[in-house]
PDB file of C-alpha atoms in Angstrom:
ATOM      1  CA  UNK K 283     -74.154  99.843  81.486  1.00  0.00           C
ATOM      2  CA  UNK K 284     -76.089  98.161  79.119  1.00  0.00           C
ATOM      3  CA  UNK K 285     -79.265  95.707  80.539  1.00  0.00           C
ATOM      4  CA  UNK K 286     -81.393  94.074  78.074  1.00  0.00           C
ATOM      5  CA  UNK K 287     -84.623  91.665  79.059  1.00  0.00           C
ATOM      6  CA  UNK K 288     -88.436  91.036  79.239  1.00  0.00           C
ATOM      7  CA  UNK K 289     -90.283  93.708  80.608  1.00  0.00           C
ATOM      8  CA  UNK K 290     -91.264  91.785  83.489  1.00  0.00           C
ATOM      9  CA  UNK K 291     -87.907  90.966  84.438  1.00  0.00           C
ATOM     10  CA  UNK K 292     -86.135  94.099  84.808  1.00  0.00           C
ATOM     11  CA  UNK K 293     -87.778  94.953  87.964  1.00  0.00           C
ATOM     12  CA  UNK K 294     -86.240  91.549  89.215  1.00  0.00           C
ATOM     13  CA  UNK K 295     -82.003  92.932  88.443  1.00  0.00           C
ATOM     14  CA  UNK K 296     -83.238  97.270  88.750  1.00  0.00           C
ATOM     15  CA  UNK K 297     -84.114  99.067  91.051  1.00  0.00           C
ATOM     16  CA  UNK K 298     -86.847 101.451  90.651  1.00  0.00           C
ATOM     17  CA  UNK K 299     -86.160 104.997  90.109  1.00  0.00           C
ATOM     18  CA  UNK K 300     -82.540 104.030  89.592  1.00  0.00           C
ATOM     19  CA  UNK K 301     -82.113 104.216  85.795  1.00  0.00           C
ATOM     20  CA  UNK K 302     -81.329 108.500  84.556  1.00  0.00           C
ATOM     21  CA  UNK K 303     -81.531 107.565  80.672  1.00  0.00           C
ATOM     22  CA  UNK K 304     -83.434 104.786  78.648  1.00  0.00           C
ATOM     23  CA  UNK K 305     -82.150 104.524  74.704  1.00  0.00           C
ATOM     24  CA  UNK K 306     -84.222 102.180  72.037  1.00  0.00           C
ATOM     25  CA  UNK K 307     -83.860 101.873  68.725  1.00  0.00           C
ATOM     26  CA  UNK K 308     -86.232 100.438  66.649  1.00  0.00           C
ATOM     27  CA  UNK K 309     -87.248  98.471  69.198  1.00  0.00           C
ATOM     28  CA  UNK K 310     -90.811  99.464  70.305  1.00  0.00           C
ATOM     29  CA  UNK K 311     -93.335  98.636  66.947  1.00  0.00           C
ATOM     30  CA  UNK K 312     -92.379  95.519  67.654  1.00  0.00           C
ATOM     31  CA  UNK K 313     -93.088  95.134  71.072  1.00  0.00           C
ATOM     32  CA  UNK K 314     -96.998  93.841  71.785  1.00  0.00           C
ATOM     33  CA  UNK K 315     -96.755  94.742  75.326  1.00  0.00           C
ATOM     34  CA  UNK K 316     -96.580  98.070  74.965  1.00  0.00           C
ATOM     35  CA  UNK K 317     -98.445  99.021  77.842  1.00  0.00           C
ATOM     36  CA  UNK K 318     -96.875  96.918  80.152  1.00  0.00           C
ATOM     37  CA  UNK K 319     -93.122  98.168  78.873  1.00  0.00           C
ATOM     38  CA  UNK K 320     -93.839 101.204  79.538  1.00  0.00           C
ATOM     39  CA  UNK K 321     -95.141 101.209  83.020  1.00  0.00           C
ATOM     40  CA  UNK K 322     -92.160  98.725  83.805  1.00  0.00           C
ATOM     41  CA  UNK K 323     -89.527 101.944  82.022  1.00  0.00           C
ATOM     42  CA  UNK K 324     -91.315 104.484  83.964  1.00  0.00           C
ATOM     43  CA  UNK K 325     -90.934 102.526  87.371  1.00  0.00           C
ATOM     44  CA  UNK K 326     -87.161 102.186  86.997  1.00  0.00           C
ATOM     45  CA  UNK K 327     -86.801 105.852  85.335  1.00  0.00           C
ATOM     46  CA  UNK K 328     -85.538 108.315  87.912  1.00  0.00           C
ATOM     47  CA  UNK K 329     -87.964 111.386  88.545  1.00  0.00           C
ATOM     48  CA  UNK K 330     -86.611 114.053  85.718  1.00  0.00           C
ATOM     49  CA  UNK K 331     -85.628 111.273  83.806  1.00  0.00           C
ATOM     50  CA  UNK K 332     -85.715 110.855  80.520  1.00  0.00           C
ATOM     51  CA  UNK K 333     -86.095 108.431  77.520  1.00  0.00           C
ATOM     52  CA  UNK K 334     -84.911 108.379  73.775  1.00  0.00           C
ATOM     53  CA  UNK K 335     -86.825 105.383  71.481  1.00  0.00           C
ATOM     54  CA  UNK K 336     -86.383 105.576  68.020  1.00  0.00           C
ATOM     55  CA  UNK K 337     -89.665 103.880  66.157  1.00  0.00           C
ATOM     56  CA  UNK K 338     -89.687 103.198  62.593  1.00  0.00           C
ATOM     57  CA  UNK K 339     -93.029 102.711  60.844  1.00  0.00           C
ATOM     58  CA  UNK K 340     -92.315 101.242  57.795  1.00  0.00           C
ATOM     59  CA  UNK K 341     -93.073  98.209  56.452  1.00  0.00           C
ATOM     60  CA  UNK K 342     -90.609  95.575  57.231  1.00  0.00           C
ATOM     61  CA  UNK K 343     -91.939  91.956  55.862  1.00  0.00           C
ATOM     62  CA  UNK K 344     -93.058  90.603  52.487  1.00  0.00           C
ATOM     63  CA  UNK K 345     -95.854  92.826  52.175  1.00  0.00           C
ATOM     64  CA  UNK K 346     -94.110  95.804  51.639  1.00  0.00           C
ATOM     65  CA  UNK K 347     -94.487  94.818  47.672  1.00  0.00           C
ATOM     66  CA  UNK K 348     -97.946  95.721  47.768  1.00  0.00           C
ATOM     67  CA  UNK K 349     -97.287  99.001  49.079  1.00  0.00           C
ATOM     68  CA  UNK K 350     -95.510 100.729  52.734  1.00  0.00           C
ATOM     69  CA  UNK K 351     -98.966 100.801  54.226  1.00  0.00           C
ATOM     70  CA  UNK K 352    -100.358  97.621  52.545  1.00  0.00           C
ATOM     71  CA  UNK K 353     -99.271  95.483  56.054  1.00  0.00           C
ATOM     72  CA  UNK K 354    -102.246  97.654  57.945  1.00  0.00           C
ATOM     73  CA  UNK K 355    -105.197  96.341  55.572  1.00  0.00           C
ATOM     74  CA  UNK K 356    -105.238  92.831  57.747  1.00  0.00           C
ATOM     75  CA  UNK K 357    -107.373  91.897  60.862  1.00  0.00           C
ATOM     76  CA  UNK K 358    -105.975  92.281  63.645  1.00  0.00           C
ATOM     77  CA  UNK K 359    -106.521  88.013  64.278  1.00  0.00           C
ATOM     78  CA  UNK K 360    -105.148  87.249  60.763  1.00  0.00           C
ATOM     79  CA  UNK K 361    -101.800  89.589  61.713  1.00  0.00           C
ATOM     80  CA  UNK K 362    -101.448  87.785  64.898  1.00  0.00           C
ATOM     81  CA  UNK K 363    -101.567  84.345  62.986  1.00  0.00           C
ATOM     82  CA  UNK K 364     -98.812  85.146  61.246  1.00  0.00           C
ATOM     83  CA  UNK K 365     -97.050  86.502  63.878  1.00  0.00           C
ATOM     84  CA  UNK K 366     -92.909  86.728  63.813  1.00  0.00           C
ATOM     85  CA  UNK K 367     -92.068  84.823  60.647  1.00  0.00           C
ATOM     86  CA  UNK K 368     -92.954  87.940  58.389  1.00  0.00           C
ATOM     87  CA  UNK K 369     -91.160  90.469  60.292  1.00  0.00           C
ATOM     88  CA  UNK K 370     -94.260  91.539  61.997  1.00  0.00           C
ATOM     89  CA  UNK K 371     -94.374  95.012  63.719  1.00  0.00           C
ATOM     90  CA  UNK K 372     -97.138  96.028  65.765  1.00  0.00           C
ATOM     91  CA  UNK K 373     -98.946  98.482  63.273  1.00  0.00           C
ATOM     92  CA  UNK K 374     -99.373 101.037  66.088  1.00  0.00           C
ATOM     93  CA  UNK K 375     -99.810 104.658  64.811  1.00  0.00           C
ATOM     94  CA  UNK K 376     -98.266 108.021  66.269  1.00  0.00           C
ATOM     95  CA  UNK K 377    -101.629 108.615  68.107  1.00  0.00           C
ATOM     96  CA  UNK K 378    -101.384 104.945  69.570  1.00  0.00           C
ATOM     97  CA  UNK K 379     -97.683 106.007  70.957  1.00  0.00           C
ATOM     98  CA  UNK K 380     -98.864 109.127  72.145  1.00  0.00           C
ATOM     99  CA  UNK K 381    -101.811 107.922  74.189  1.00  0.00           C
ATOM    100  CA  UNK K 382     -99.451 105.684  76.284  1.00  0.00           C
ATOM    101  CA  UNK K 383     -97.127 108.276  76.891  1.00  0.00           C
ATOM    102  CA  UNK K 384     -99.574 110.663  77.891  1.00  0.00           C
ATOM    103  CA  UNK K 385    -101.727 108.168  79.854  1.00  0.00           C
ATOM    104  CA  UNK K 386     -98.264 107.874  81.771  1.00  0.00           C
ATOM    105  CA  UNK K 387     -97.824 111.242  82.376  1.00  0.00           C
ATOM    106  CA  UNK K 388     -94.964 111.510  80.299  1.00  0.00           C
ATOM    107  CA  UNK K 389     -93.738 114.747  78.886  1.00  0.00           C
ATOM    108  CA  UNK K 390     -93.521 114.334  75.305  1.00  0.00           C
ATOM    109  CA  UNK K 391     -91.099 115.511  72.210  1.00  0.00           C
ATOM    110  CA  UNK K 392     -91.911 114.628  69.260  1.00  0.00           C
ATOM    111  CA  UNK K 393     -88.982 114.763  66.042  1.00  0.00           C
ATOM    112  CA  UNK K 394     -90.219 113.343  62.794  1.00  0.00           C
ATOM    113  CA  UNK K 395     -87.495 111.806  60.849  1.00  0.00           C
ATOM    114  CA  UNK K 396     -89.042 110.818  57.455  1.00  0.00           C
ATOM    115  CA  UNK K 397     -92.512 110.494  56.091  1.00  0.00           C
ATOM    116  CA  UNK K 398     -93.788 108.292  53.565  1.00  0.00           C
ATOM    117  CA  UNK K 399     -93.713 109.989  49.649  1.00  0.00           C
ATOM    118  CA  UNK K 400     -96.415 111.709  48.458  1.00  0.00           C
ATOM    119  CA  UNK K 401     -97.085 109.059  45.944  1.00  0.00           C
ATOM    120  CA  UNK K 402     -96.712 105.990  48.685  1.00  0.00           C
ATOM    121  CA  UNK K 403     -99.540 107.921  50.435  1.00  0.00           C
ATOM    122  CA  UNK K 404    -102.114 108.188  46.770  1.00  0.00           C
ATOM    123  CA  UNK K 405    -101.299 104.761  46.576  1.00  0.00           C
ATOM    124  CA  UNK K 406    -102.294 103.873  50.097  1.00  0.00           C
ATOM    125  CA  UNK K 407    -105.640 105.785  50.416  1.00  0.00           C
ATOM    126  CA  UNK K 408    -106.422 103.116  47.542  1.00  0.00           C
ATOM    127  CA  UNK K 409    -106.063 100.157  49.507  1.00  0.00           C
ATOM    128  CA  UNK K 410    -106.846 101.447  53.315  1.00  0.00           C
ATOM    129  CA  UNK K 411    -110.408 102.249  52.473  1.00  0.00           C
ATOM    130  CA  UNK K 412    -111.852 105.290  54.425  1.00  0.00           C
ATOM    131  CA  UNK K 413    -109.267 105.361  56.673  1.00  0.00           C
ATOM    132  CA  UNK K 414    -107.761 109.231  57.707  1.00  0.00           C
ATOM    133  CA  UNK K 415    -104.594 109.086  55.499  1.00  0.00           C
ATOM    134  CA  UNK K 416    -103.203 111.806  56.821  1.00  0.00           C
ATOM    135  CA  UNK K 417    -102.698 109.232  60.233  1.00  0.00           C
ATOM    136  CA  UNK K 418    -100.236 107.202  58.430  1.00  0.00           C
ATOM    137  CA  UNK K 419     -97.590 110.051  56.914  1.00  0.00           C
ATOM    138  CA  UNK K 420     -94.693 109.467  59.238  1.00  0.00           C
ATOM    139  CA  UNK K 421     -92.834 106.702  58.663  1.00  0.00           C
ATOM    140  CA  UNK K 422     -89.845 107.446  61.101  1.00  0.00           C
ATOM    141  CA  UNK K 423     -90.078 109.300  64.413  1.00  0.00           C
ATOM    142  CA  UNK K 424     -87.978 109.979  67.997  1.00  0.00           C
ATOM    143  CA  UNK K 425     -89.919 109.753  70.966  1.00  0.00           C
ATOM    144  CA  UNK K 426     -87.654 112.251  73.627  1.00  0.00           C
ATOM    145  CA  UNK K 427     -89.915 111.427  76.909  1.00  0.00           C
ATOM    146  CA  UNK K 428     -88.713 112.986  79.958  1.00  0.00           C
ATOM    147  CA  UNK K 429     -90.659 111.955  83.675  1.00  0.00           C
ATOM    148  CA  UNK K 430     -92.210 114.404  85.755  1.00  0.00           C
TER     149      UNK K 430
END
């Protein structure tokens, strides 16, 4: 069966501890609400559960131009501003994913699917300014999360 709406909603039309498998694709960069997605997943997620979300990284709005990475160089304020009508995604990084997961006590697998060029990443470290390069190499991952 497929169910689709705000995170605050499901609870309203699923039970908890009802659901055995959770699929996204490409879904969660752009959700702001993380947090609050998560802990709403991994109340209707059956113990041994398990969830599948496909993230992709990449730039994905008018920016890309200036480079894959160039969409992190902007305040956080100034990328809320401009909010939906450039595509925005949430500019989280693989850490950032794996903090929530783990602050959930989710077990964790980790597949990366593609990581930015070698060049894409020289011309980066150009325009991200001191920031740990290395932080920013996968563009495409799977999240496999199973609940304990």
């Amino acid at each position: 069966e497929y169910i689709s709406g705000d995170d605050d909603k499901l609870t309203d039309n699923i039970n908890n501890k009802s659901i055995d498998y959770i699929v996204s694709n490409t879904v969660l960069q752009h959700v702001d609400t993380l947090k609050s997605l998560m802990n709403v997943l991994v109340q209707i997620l059956k113990n041994n559960g398990i969830m599948y979300h496909r993230v992709d990284l990449r730039c994905m709005n008018k920016f890309k131009k200036y480079g894959e990475l160039y969409f992190h160089t902007f305040g956080v304020y100034i990328w809320k501003l401009m909010g939906n009508n450039i595509g925005q995604v949430s500019r989280r990084l693989i850490k950032d994913y794996e903090i929530i997961f783990s602050n959930l006590g989710l077990n964790l697998e980790l597949n990366i699917l593609e990581e930015f060029n070698v060049s894409e990443l020289k011309s980066a470290e150009q325009y991200l300014e001191n920031k740990n390069i290395d932080e920013y190499r996968i563009s495409r991952v799977e999240f496999i999360l199973g609940k304990k």
